[in-house]
PDB file of C-alpha atoms in Angstrom:
ATOM      1  CA  PRO A 218      34.328 -97.901 -34.669  1.00  0.00           C
ATOM      2  CA  LEU A 219      34.283-101.488 -36.024  1.00  0.00           C
ATOM      3  CA  PRO A 220      35.608-100.708 -39.571  1.00  0.00           C
ATOM      4  CA  VAL A 221      38.325 -98.512 -38.026  1.00  0.00           C
ATOM      5  CA  SER A 222      39.310-101.254 -35.560  1.00  0.00           C
ATOM      6  CA  ALA A 223      39.539-103.758 -38.411  1.00  0.00           C
ATOM      7  CA  LEU A 224      41.684-101.325 -40.413  1.00  0.00           C
ATOM      8  CA  LEU A 225      44.073-100.763 -37.504  1.00  0.00           C
ATOM      9  CA  LYS A 226      44.367-104.496 -36.869  1.00  0.00           C
ATOM     10  CA  ARG A 227      45.032-105.275 -40.520  1.00  0.00           C
ATOM     11  CA  HIS A 228      47.864-102.733 -40.802  1.00  0.00           C
ATOM     12  CA  LYS A 229      49.162-103.221 -37.218  1.00  0.00           C
ATOM     13  CA  LEU A 230      48.607 -99.579 -36.319  1.00  0.00           C
ATOM     14  CA  ALA A 231      47.454 -97.714 -33.221  1.00  0.00           C
ATOM     15  CA  PRO A 232      45.375 -94.511 -33.051  1.00  0.00           C
ATOM     16  CA  LYS A 233      48.489 -92.557 -32.033  1.00  0.00           C
ATOM     17  CA  ASP A 234      50.105 -93.354 -35.414  1.00  0.00           C
ATOM     18  CA  PHE A 235      47.774 -90.960 -37.254  1.00  0.00           C
ATOM     19  CA  VAL A 236      48.655 -87.308 -37.680  1.00  0.00           C
ATOM     20  CA  ARG A 237      45.058 -86.474 -38.595  1.00  0.00           C
ATOM     21  CA  ALA A 238      41.742 -88.297 -38.337  1.00  0.00           C
ATOM     22  CA  VAL A 239      38.688 -87.477 -40.435  1.00  0.00           C
ATOM     23  CA  PHE A 240      35.299 -88.984 -39.648  1.00  0.00           C
ATOM     24  CA  CYS A 241      31.652 -87.962 -39.752  1.00  0.00           C
ATOM     25  CA  ALA A 242      29.046 -87.526 -37.048  1.00  0.00           C
ATOM     26  CA  PRO A 243      25.601 -85.897 -36.901  1.00  0.00           C
ATOM     27  CA  ASP A 244      26.661 -83.117 -34.500  1.00  0.00           C
ATOM     28  CA  ALA A 245      29.626 -81.726 -32.574  1.00  0.00           C
ATOM     29  CA  ARG A 246      28.855 -83.652 -29.373  1.00  0.00           C
ATOM     30  CA  ARG A 247      28.663 -87.015 -31.147  1.00  0.00           C
ATOM     31  CA  HIS A 248      31.839 -86.129 -33.012  1.00  0.00           C
ATOM     32  CA  ARG A 249      33.757 -85.636 -29.750  1.00  0.00           C
ATOM     33  CA  GLU A 250      32.297 -88.866 -28.355  1.00  0.00           C
ATOM     34  CA  MET A 251      33.392 -90.762 -31.445  1.00  0.00           C
ATOM     35  CA  ALA A 252      36.945 -89.448 -31.075  1.00  0.00           C
ATOM     36  CA  GLY A 253      37.037 -90.862 -27.552  1.00  0.00           C
ATOM     37  CA  LYS A 254      35.672 -94.248 -28.660  1.00  0.00           C
ATOM     38  CA  LEU A 255      38.332 -94.432 -31.369  1.00  0.00           C
ATOM     39  CA  GLY A 256      41.088 -93.653 -28.851  1.00  0.00           C
ATOM     40  CA  LEU A 257      42.076 -90.432 -30.587  1.00  0.00           C
ATOM     41  CA  ASP A 258      43.450 -87.317 -28.976  1.00  0.00           C
ATOM     42  CA  LEU A 259      41.464 -84.203 -29.894  1.00  0.00           C
ATOM     43  CA  ALA A 260      44.626 -82.688 -31.387  1.00  0.00           C
ATOM     44  CA  GLN A 261      44.586 -85.471 -34.004  1.00  0.00           C
ATOM     45  CA  VAL A 262      40.980 -84.844 -35.045  1.00  0.00           C
ATOM     46  CA  GLN A 263      40.205 -82.625 -38.018  1.00  0.00           C
ATOM     47  CA  GLU A 264      38.012 -79.684 -37.013  1.00  0.00           C
ATOM     48  CA  PRO A 265      34.471 -80.673 -38.106  1.00  0.00           C
ATOM     49  CA  MET A 266      33.384 -77.076 -38.818  1.00  0.00           C
ATOM     50  CA  PHE A 267      29.806 -77.635 -37.679  1.00  0.00           C
ATOM     51  CA  GLY A 268      29.560 -73.951 -36.792  1.00  0.00           C
ATOM     52  CA  GLN A 269      30.812 -72.845 -40.219  1.00  0.00           C
ATOM     53  CA  VAL A 270      29.248 -75.239 -42.736  1.00  0.00           C
ATOM     54  CA  GLY A 271      26.849 -77.407 -40.698  1.00  0.00           C
ATOM     55  CA  ASP A 272      26.071 -81.028 -41.519  1.00  0.00           C
ATOM     56  CA  THR A 273      26.713 -81.447 -45.250  1.00  0.00           C
ATOM     57  CA  GLY A 274      25.523 -85.052 -45.400  1.00  0.00           C
ATOM     58  CA  ALA A 275      27.361 -87.344 -47.814  1.00  0.00           C
ATOM     59  CA  ALA A 276      29.972 -84.657 -48.524  1.00  0.00           C
ATOM     60  CA  PHE A 277      30.859 -84.173 -44.837  1.00  0.00           C
ATOM     61  CA  SER A 278      33.869 -86.513 -44.653  1.00  0.00           C
ATOM     62  CA  LEU A 279      35.149 -85.437 -48.083  1.00  0.00           C
ATOM     63  CA  ILE A 280      35.111 -81.754 -47.135  1.00  0.00           C
ATOM     64  CA  LEU A 281      37.030 -82.505 -43.948  1.00  0.00           C
ATOM     65  CA  LEU A 282      39.438 -84.686 -45.945  1.00  0.00           C
ATOM     66  CA  ALA A 283      40.156 -81.775 -48.297  1.00  0.00           C
ATOM     67  CA  ALA A 284      40.836 -79.561 -45.281  1.00  0.00           C
ATOM     68  CA  ALA A 285      43.133 -82.163 -43.716  1.00  0.00           C
ATOM     69  CA  LEU A 286      45.125 -82.645 -46.928  1.00  0.00           C
ATOM     70  CA  GLU A 287      46.025 -78.948 -46.963  1.00  0.00           C
ATOM     71  CA  ASN A 288      48.552 -79.549 -44.154  1.00  0.00           C
ATOM     72  CA  MET A 289      49.574 -83.122 -44.957  1.00  0.00           C
ATOM     73  CA  LYS A 290      53.301 -83.826 -45.317  1.00  0.00           C
ATOM     74  CA  ALA A 291      55.274 -86.745 -46.705  1.00  0.00           C
ATOM     75  CA  GLY A 292      55.041 -89.740 -44.406  1.00  0.00           C
ATOM     76  CA  ASP A 293      51.979 -88.499 -42.515  1.00  0.00           C
ATOM     77  CA  LYS A 294      49.252 -91.054 -41.965  1.00  0.00           C
ATOM     78  CA  LEU A 295      45.618 -89.992 -42.185  1.00  0.00           C
ATOM     79  CA  LEU A 296      42.514 -91.884 -41.108  1.00  0.00           C
ATOM     80  CA  LEU A 297      39.297 -91.389 -43.075  1.00  0.00           C
ATOM     81  CA  ALA A 298      36.041 -92.952 -41.908  1.00  0.00           C
ATOM     82  CA  SER A 299      32.503 -92.496 -43.151  1.00  0.00           C
ATOM     83  CA  TYR A 300      29.119 -94.160 -43.071  1.00  0.00           C
ATOM     84  CA  GLY A 301      25.898 -94.195 -45.052  1.00  0.00           C
ATOM     85  CA  SER A 302      24.556 -97.306 -46.826  1.00  0.00           C
ATOM     86  CA  GLY A 303      27.409 -99.054 -45.068  1.00  0.00           C
ATOM     87  CA  ALA A 304      30.605 -97.943 -43.348  1.00  0.00           C
ATOM     88  CA  ASP A 305      34.076 -97.370 -44.765  1.00  0.00           C
ATOM     89  CA  ALA A 306      37.531 -96.778 -43.308  1.00  0.00           C
ATOM     90  CA  PHE A 307      40.609 -95.717 -45.281  1.00  0.00           C
ATOM     91  CA  LEU A 308      44.299 -95.338 -44.500  1.00  0.00           C
ATOM     92  CA  LEU A 309      46.024 -92.552 -46.437  1.00  0.00           C
ATOM     93  CA  GLU A 310      49.752 -91.832 -46.336  1.00  0.00           C
ATOM     94  CA  GLY A 311      51.405 -88.713 -47.698  1.00  0.00           C
ATOM     95  CA  VAL A 312      53.896 -89.204 -50.521  1.00  0.00           C
ATOM     96  CA  LYS A 313      54.862 -85.542 -50.707  1.00  0.00           C
ATOM     97  CA  GLU A 314      53.682 -82.262 -49.234  1.00  0.00           C
ATOM     98  CA  LEU A 315      50.549 -81.010 -50.917  1.00  0.00           C
ATOM     99  CA  LYS A 316      50.067 -77.447 -52.064  1.00  0.00           C
ATOM    100  CA  PRO A 317      46.387 -77.230 -53.020  1.00  0.00           C
ATOM    101  CA  TRP A 318      45.307 -74.496 -55.370  1.00  0.00           C
ATOM    102  CA  ARG A 319      42.281 -73.793 -53.220  1.00  0.00           C
ATOM    103  CA  ALA A 320      41.831 -74.127 -49.494  1.00  0.00           C
ATOM    104  CA  VAL A 321      38.634 -75.097 -47.669  1.00  0.00           C
ATOM    105  CA  LYS A 322      39.314 -72.232 -45.268  1.00  0.00           C
ATOM    106  CA  SER A 323      39.242 -69.812 -48.204  1.00  0.00           C
ATOM    107  CA  TYR A 324      35.846 -71.074 -49.313  1.00  0.00           C
ATOM    108  CA  VAL A 325      34.465 -70.665 -45.803  1.00  0.00           C
ATOM    109  CA  GLU A 326      35.860 -67.137 -45.558  1.00  0.00           C
ATOM    110  CA  SER A 327      34.322 -66.194 -48.917  1.00  0.00           C
ATOM    111  CA  LYS A 328      30.781 -67.071 -47.865  1.00  0.00           C
ATOM    112  CA  LYS A 329      27.940 -64.650 -48.515  1.00  0.00           C
ATOM    113  CA  VAL A 330      25.274 -64.127 -45.892  1.00  0.00           C
ATOM    114  CA  ILE A 331      21.666 -64.371 -47.103  1.00  0.00           C
ATOM    115  CA  LYS A 332      19.720 -61.572 -45.491  1.00  0.00           C
ATOM    116  CA  ASP A 333      16.297 -62.836 -46.551  1.00  0.00           C
ATOM    117  CA  TYR A 334      15.200 -66.052 -44.799  1.00  0.00           C
ATOM    118  CA  LYS A 335      12.414 -66.476 -47.324  1.00  0.00           C
ATOM    119  CA  LYS A 336      15.022 -66.734 -50.073  1.00  0.00           C
ATOM    120  CA  TYR A 337      16.796 -69.490 -48.158  1.00  0.00           C
ATOM    121  CA  LEU A 338      13.545 -71.430 -47.788  1.00  0.00           C
ATOM    122  CA  GLY A 339      12.904 -71.095 -51.508  1.00  0.00           C
ATOM    123  CA  TRP A 340      16.392 -72.285 -52.440  1.00  0.00           C
ATOM    124  CA  ARG A 341      15.966 -75.337 -50.225  1.00  0.00           C
ATOM    125  CA  GLU A 342      12.497 -75.955 -51.717  1.00  0.00           C
ATOM    126  CA  LEU A 343      10.980 -75.815 -48.241  1.00  0.00           C
ATOM    127  CA  VAL A 344       8.276 -73.417 -49.463  1.00  0.00           C
ATOM    128  CA  ASP A 345       6.706 -72.931 -52.879  1.00  0.00           C
ATOM    129  CA  MET A 346       7.750 -69.622 -54.431  1.00  0.00           C
ATOM    130  CA  VAL A 347       5.034 -68.167 -56.651  1.00  0.00           C
ATOM    131  CA  THR A 348       6.546 -66.220 -59.544  1.00  0.00           C
ATOM    132  CA  GLY A 349       3.330 -65.040 -61.182  1.00  0.00           C
ATOM    133  CA  ARG A 350       4.464 -66.367 -64.574  1.00  0.00           C
ATOM    134  CA  ARG A 351       3.350 -69.621 -66.147  1.00  0.00           C
ATOM    135  CA  ARG A 352       5.912 -71.844 -67.774  1.00  0.00           C
ATOM    136  CA  PRO A 353       5.628 -75.345 -69.255  1.00  0.00           C
ATOM    137  CA  GLU A 354       6.835 -78.251 -67.145  1.00  0.00           C
ATOM    138  CA  THR A 355      10.577 -78.843 -67.236  1.00  0.00           C
ATOM    139  CA  PRO A 356      11.306 -81.701 -69.650  1.00  0.00           C
ATOM    140  CA  THR A 357      13.059 -84.750 -68.248  1.00  0.00           C
ATOM    141  CA  PRO A 358      16.773 -84.694 -69.148  1.00  0.00           C
ATOM    142  CA  SER A 359      17.914 -87.497 -71.415  1.00  0.00           C
ATOM    143  CA  ALA A 360      20.289 -89.735 -69.468  1.00  0.00           C
ATOM    144  CA  SER A 361      21.837 -91.026 -72.691  1.00  0.00           C
ATOM    145  CA  ALA A 362      22.412 -87.469 -73.970  1.00  0.00           C
ATOM    146  CA  ILE A 363      23.996 -86.467 -70.631  1.00  0.00           C
ATOM    147  CA  TRP A 364      26.411 -89.393 -70.964  1.00  0.00           C
ATOM    148  CA  ARG A 365      27.090 -88.767 -74.648  1.00  0.00           C
ATOM    149  CA  GLU A 366      27.891 -85.070 -74.096  1.00  0.00           C
ATOM    150  CA  ARG A 367      29.700 -85.453 -70.757  1.00  0.00           C
ATOM    151  CA  ASP A 368      32.968 -83.989 -72.052  1.00  0.00           C
ATOM    152  CA  LYS A 369      31.269 -80.802 -73.203  1.00  0.00           C
ATOM    153  CA  ASN A 370      28.729 -80.331 -70.412  1.00  0.00           C
ATOM    154  CA  ILE A 371      30.161 -82.063 -67.335  1.00  0.00           C
ATOM    155  CA  ARG A 372      33.924 -81.694 -67.822  1.00  0.00           C
ATOM    156  CA  LEU A 373      33.568 -78.406 -69.718  1.00  0.00           C
ATOM    157  CA  HIS A 374      35.934 -79.417 -72.493  1.00  0.00           C
ATOM    158  CA  GLY A 375      36.127 -77.454 -75.704  1.00  0.00           C
ATOM    159  CA  VAL A 376      38.663 -77.837 -78.496  1.00  0.00           C
ATOM    160  CA  LYS A 377      41.894 -76.253 -79.701  1.00  0.00           C
ATOM    161  CA  CYS A 378      42.672 -76.212 -83.403  1.00  0.00           C
ATOM    162  CA  ARG A 379      45.918 -78.007 -84.232  1.00  0.00           C
ATOM    163  CA  GLN A 380      46.378 -75.858 -87.339  1.00  0.00           C
ATOM    164  CA  CYS A 381      46.056 -72.310 -85.966  1.00  0.00           C
ATOM    165  CA  GLY A 382      45.760 -72.785 -82.173  1.00  0.00           C
ATOM    166  CA  THR A 383      42.325 -71.151 -81.877  1.00  0.00           C
ATOM    167  CA  VAL A 384      40.473 -72.214 -78.737  1.00  0.00           C
ATOM    168  CA  GLN A 385      36.702 -72.583 -79.044  1.00  0.00           C
ATOM    169  CA  TYR A 386      33.620 -73.740 -77.202  1.00  0.00           C
ATOM    170  CA  PRO A 387      31.452 -75.672 -77.769  1.00  0.00           C
ATOM    171  CA  PRO A 388      33.510 -78.306 -79.616  1.00  0.00           C
ATOM    172  CA  GLN A 389      33.467 -77.801 -83.380  1.00  0.00           C
ATOM    173  CA  ARG A 390      34.196 -79.893 -86.462  1.00  0.00           C
ATOM    174  CA  VAL A 391      35.290 -76.879 -88.529  1.00  0.00           C
ATOM    175  CA  CYS A 392      37.632 -74.276 -87.030  1.00  0.00           C
ATOM    176  CA  VAL A 393      35.963 -70.877 -86.775  1.00  0.00           C
ATOM    177  CA  LYS A 394      39.201 -69.131 -87.806  1.00  0.00           C
ATOM    178  CA  CYS A 395      41.187 -71.218 -90.322  1.00  0.00           C
ATOM    179  CA  HIS A 396      38.336 -73.562 -91.323  1.00  0.00           C
ATOM    180  CA  ALA A 397      40.442 -76.684 -90.781  1.00  0.00           C
ATOM    181  CA  ARG A 398      38.202 -79.736 -90.534  1.00  0.00           C
ATOM    182  CA  ASP A 399      38.265 -82.370 -87.765  1.00  0.00           C
ATOM    183  CA  ASP A 400      41.768 -81.423 -86.612  1.00  0.00           C
ATOM    184  CA  PHE A 401      41.367 -80.527 -82.923  1.00  0.00           C
ATOM    185  CA  GLU A 402      42.654 -81.504 -79.497  1.00  0.00           C
ATOM    186  CA  SER A 403      40.614 -81.423 -76.307  1.00  0.00           C
ATOM    187  CA  TYR A 404      40.859 -78.222 -74.249  1.00  0.00           C
ATOM    188  CA  ARG A 405      39.675 -77.834 -70.638  1.00  0.00           C
ATOM    189  CA  PHE A 406      37.917 -74.631 -69.568  1.00  0.00           C
ATOM    190  CA  SER A 407      36.686 -75.614 -66.088  1.00  0.00           C
ATOM    191  CA  ASP A 408      39.746 -74.369 -64.156  1.00  0.00           C
ATOM    192  CA  ARG A 409      40.438 -71.249 -66.231  1.00  0.00           C
ATOM    193  CA  ARG A 410      39.662 -67.706 -65.177  1.00  0.00           C
ATOM    194  CA  ALA A 411      37.609 -65.460 -67.423  1.00  0.00           C
ATOM    195  CA  LYS A 412      36.514 -61.828 -67.799  1.00  0.00           C
ATOM    196  CA  LEU A 413      33.057 -60.481 -68.419  1.00  0.00           C
ATOM    197  CA  PHE A 414      32.746 -59.306 -72.027  1.00  0.00           C
ATOM    198  CA  THR A 415      29.091 -58.256 -71.979  1.00  0.00           C
ATOM    199  CA  TYR A 416      25.902 -59.146 -70.112  1.00  0.00           C
ATOM    200  CA  THR A 417      22.196 -58.515 -69.691  1.00  0.00           C
ATOM    201  CA  LEU A 418      19.822 -58.919 -66.739  1.00  0.00           C
ATOM    202  CA  ASP A 419      16.479 -60.618 -67.334  1.00  0.00           C
ATOM    203  CA  CYS A 420      13.925 -59.470 -64.767  1.00  0.00           C
ATOM    204  CA  ALA A 421      10.999 -61.360 -66.317  1.00  0.00           C
ATOM    205  CA  SER A 422      12.153 -64.977 -66.145  1.00  0.00           C
ATOM    206  CA  PRO A 423      11.280 -66.833 -62.923  1.00  0.00           C
ATOM    207  CA  THR A 424      14.358 -67.717 -60.885  1.00  0.00           C
ATOM    208  CA  PRO A 425      15.221 -68.333 -57.214  1.00  0.00           C
ATOM    209  CA  GLU A 426      17.623 -65.371 -57.358  1.00  0.00           C
ATOM    210  CA  PRO A 427      16.264 -62.631 -59.653  1.00  0.00           C
ATOM    211  CA  PRO A 428      17.253 -61.161 -61.981  1.00  0.00           C
ATOM    212  CA  VAL A 429      18.708 -63.806 -64.296  1.00  0.00           C
ATOM    213  CA  GLY A 430      22.213 -62.820 -65.386  1.00  0.00           C
ATOM    214  CA  LEU A 431      23.108 -63.771 -68.969  1.00  0.00           C
ATOM    215  CA  ALA A 432      26.712 -63.167 -69.954  1.00  0.00           C
ATOM    216  CA  VAL A 433      29.326 -63.592 -72.659  1.00  0.00           C
ATOM    217  CA  ILE A 434      32.731 -64.268 -71.098  1.00  0.00           C
ATOM    218  CA  ASP A 435      36.270 -64.436 -72.484  1.00  0.00           C
ATOM    219  CA  PHE A 436      38.620 -67.038 -71.004  1.00  0.00           C
ATOM    220  CA  GLU A 437      42.268 -66.433 -70.236  1.00  0.00           C
ATOM    221  CA  GLY A 438      44.230 -68.162 -72.979  1.00  0.00           C
ATOM    222  CA  GLY A 439      41.394 -67.846 -75.478  1.00  0.00           C
ATOM    223  CA  GLY A 440      37.847 -69.014 -75.879  1.00  0.00           C
ATOM    224  CA  ARG A 441      34.476 -67.305 -75.537  1.00  0.00           C
ATOM    225  CA  MET A 442      31.322 -68.722 -73.962  1.00  0.00           C
ATOM    226  CA  TRP A 443      27.716 -67.785 -73.228  1.00  0.00           C
ATOM    227  CA  VAL A 444      26.781 -68.604 -69.616  1.00  0.00           C
ATOM    228  CA  TYR A 445      24.527 -67.732 -66.709  1.00  0.00           C
ATOM    229  CA  LEU A 446      25.924 -65.506 -63.972  1.00  0.00           C
ATOM    230  CA  THR A 447      25.260 -66.591 -60.402  1.00  0.00           C
ATOM    231  CA  ASP A 448      26.280 -65.672 -56.839  1.00  0.00           C
ATOM    232  CA  LYS A 449      26.351 -62.101 -58.065  1.00  0.00           C
ATOM    233  CA  ASP A 450      25.445 -58.733 -56.578  1.00  0.00           C
ATOM    234  CA  GLU A 451      23.553 -56.844 -59.222  1.00  0.00           C
ATOM    235  CA  ASP A 452      25.208 -53.545 -58.308  1.00  0.00           C
ATOM    236  CA  GLU A 453      28.732 -54.991 -58.546  1.00  0.00           C
ATOM    237  CA  ILE A 454      28.503 -56.440 -62.066  1.00  0.00           C
ATOM    238  CA  GLU A 455      30.733 -54.584 -64.507  1.00  0.00           C
ATOM    239  CA  ILE A 456      32.384 -55.232 -67.840  1.00  0.00           C
ATOM    240  CA  GLY A 457      35.835 -56.769 -67.436  1.00  0.00           C
ATOM    241  CA  MET A 458      35.262 -58.154 -63.933  1.00  0.00           C
ATOM    242  CA  PRO A 459      37.137 -61.428 -63.185  1.00  0.00           C
ATOM    243  CA  LEU A 460      35.056 -64.603 -63.217  1.00  0.00           C
ATOM    244  CA  GLU A 461      35.548 -68.313 -62.699  1.00  0.00           C
ATOM    245  CA  MET A 462      33.476 -71.362 -63.495  1.00  0.00           C
ATOM    246  CA  SER A 463      31.306 -73.169 -60.951  1.00  0.00           C
ATOM    247  CA  PHE A 464      29.647 -76.567 -61.441  1.00  0.00           C
ATOM    248  CA  ARG A 465      25.946 -76.372 -60.561  1.00  0.00           C
ATOM    249  CA  LYS A 466      22.808 -78.458 -60.581  1.00  0.00           C
ATOM    250  CA  LEU A 467      20.339 -76.720 -62.874  1.00  0.00           C
ATOM    251  CA  PHE A 468      17.208 -78.715 -62.102  1.00  0.00           C
ATOM    252  CA  THR A 469      15.792 -82.150 -61.377  1.00  0.00           C
ATOM    253  CA  ALA A 470      12.952 -83.674 -63.378  1.00  0.00           C
ATOM    254  CA  GLU A 471      11.458 -87.092 -62.613  1.00  0.00           C
ATOM    255  CA  GLY A 472      14.502 -88.032 -60.566  1.00  0.00           C
ATOM    256  CA  VAL A 473      17.067 -87.140 -63.243  1.00  0.00           C
ATOM    257  CA  HIS A 474      19.517 -84.365 -62.313  1.00  0.00           C
ATOM    258  CA  ASN A 475      20.793 -81.955 -64.930  1.00  0.00           C
ATOM    259  CA  TYR A 476      24.143 -80.254 -64.258  1.00  0.00           C
ATOM    260  CA  TYR A 477      26.047 -77.545 -66.078  1.00  0.00           C
ATOM    261  CA  TRP A 478      28.489 -74.706 -65.461  1.00  0.00           C
ATOM    262  CA  LYS A 479      27.832 -71.111 -64.449  1.00  0.00           C
ATOM    263  CA  ALA A 480      30.156 -68.144 -64.050  1.00  0.00           C
ATOM    264  CA  VAL A 481      30.673 -66.599 -60.619  1.00  0.00           C
ATOM    265  CA  PRO A 482      32.663 -63.564 -59.467  1.00  0.00           C
ATOM    266  CA  VAL A 483      36.096 -64.470 -58.106  1.00  0.00           C
ATOM    267  CA  ARG A 484      35.858 -64.384 -54.317  1.00  0.00           C
ATOM    268  CA  VAL A 485      37.979 -67.311 -53.171  1.00  0.00           C
ATOM    269  CA  ARG A 486      41.510 -66.669 -51.971  1.00  0.00           C
ATOM    270  CA  GLU A 487      44.043 -69.098 -53.416  1.00  0.00           C
ATOM    271  CA  SER A 488      46.156 -70.990 -50.905  1.00  0.00           C
ATOM    272  CA  GLY A 489      49.901 -70.539 -50.734  1.00  0.00           C
TER     273      GLY A 489
END
C-alpha cells in the first residue's frame, strides 16, 4: 500500500476518486484483503479473474489493466499498482472513451480446454517428453541478429513497392513484380487477417503438439507468407479458412529467447 499512499498524497486524491483499481495479488483472498487495506470499495476493483486465467505472474496487472480500459470513459481515473523487483503505482486518466479492437473477455471465452494432462505437463516443461527421434541441440540465437532483424521477425514488417504497390514478405531489395530496386515502404502484417492457401502436416518432426502444421497463407490486402500453424484442430483445417497472426516464443537456448509469429485459426470475437 505504501506506493499507492504516496501516489494519492502527491496528487491529493482519495480512494473514492478512482472509477477502477487494478492491482496484483497471489490469490483471490489476498486480493480482497489488499482492496480493504487500500480503502477501496469492491465495486471499484477490477475483477482479478483468478478462476479464469489464474496467476499470470508479471503479466497479471497488465491483463487486468487491458480489461479495465475496455470500459474506461473520458475523465475516469484509474489506479494501477504492481510489484516485483520493486513496487509501482500509476494514475491513469481517460482522455476519451476507448473502443478496443479486442476484448480480454473475448480471449477468455475463446479458450480451448486441454483434455490430456500429460500434454499440459509437457508444454510447461514439468516432465520430459520423449519423442523417439534424435535431433541436434538447438543452436543459441544470436542476440545481435535478433536486434538487427527486429522489424522483420518481431514486428512482422514486410515491404510495399512504391512503384507498383505489390506487398511482399520478407522484405526485398528488388520487387518481385515490377523489379524496381530499393524503392519500398514498410508494411505491417501483424494485425492483418489471412486465409489458408495450402498446407501440409508433418507427423515425423518432434513437437509438443503433433503434427507440425506448415502452411502458406495469403494476407488480406496482399502478401504471402510461409508459417507454422498452431492452436489448430487437425480435423478442422481446410483450404481458405480464416487465420490471424500470433506472437510466440519458439524456444530458449542458453538463456536467450527466440520469438517469431505463427498463424492461428480465428477464434476471438472482436469487441464492439
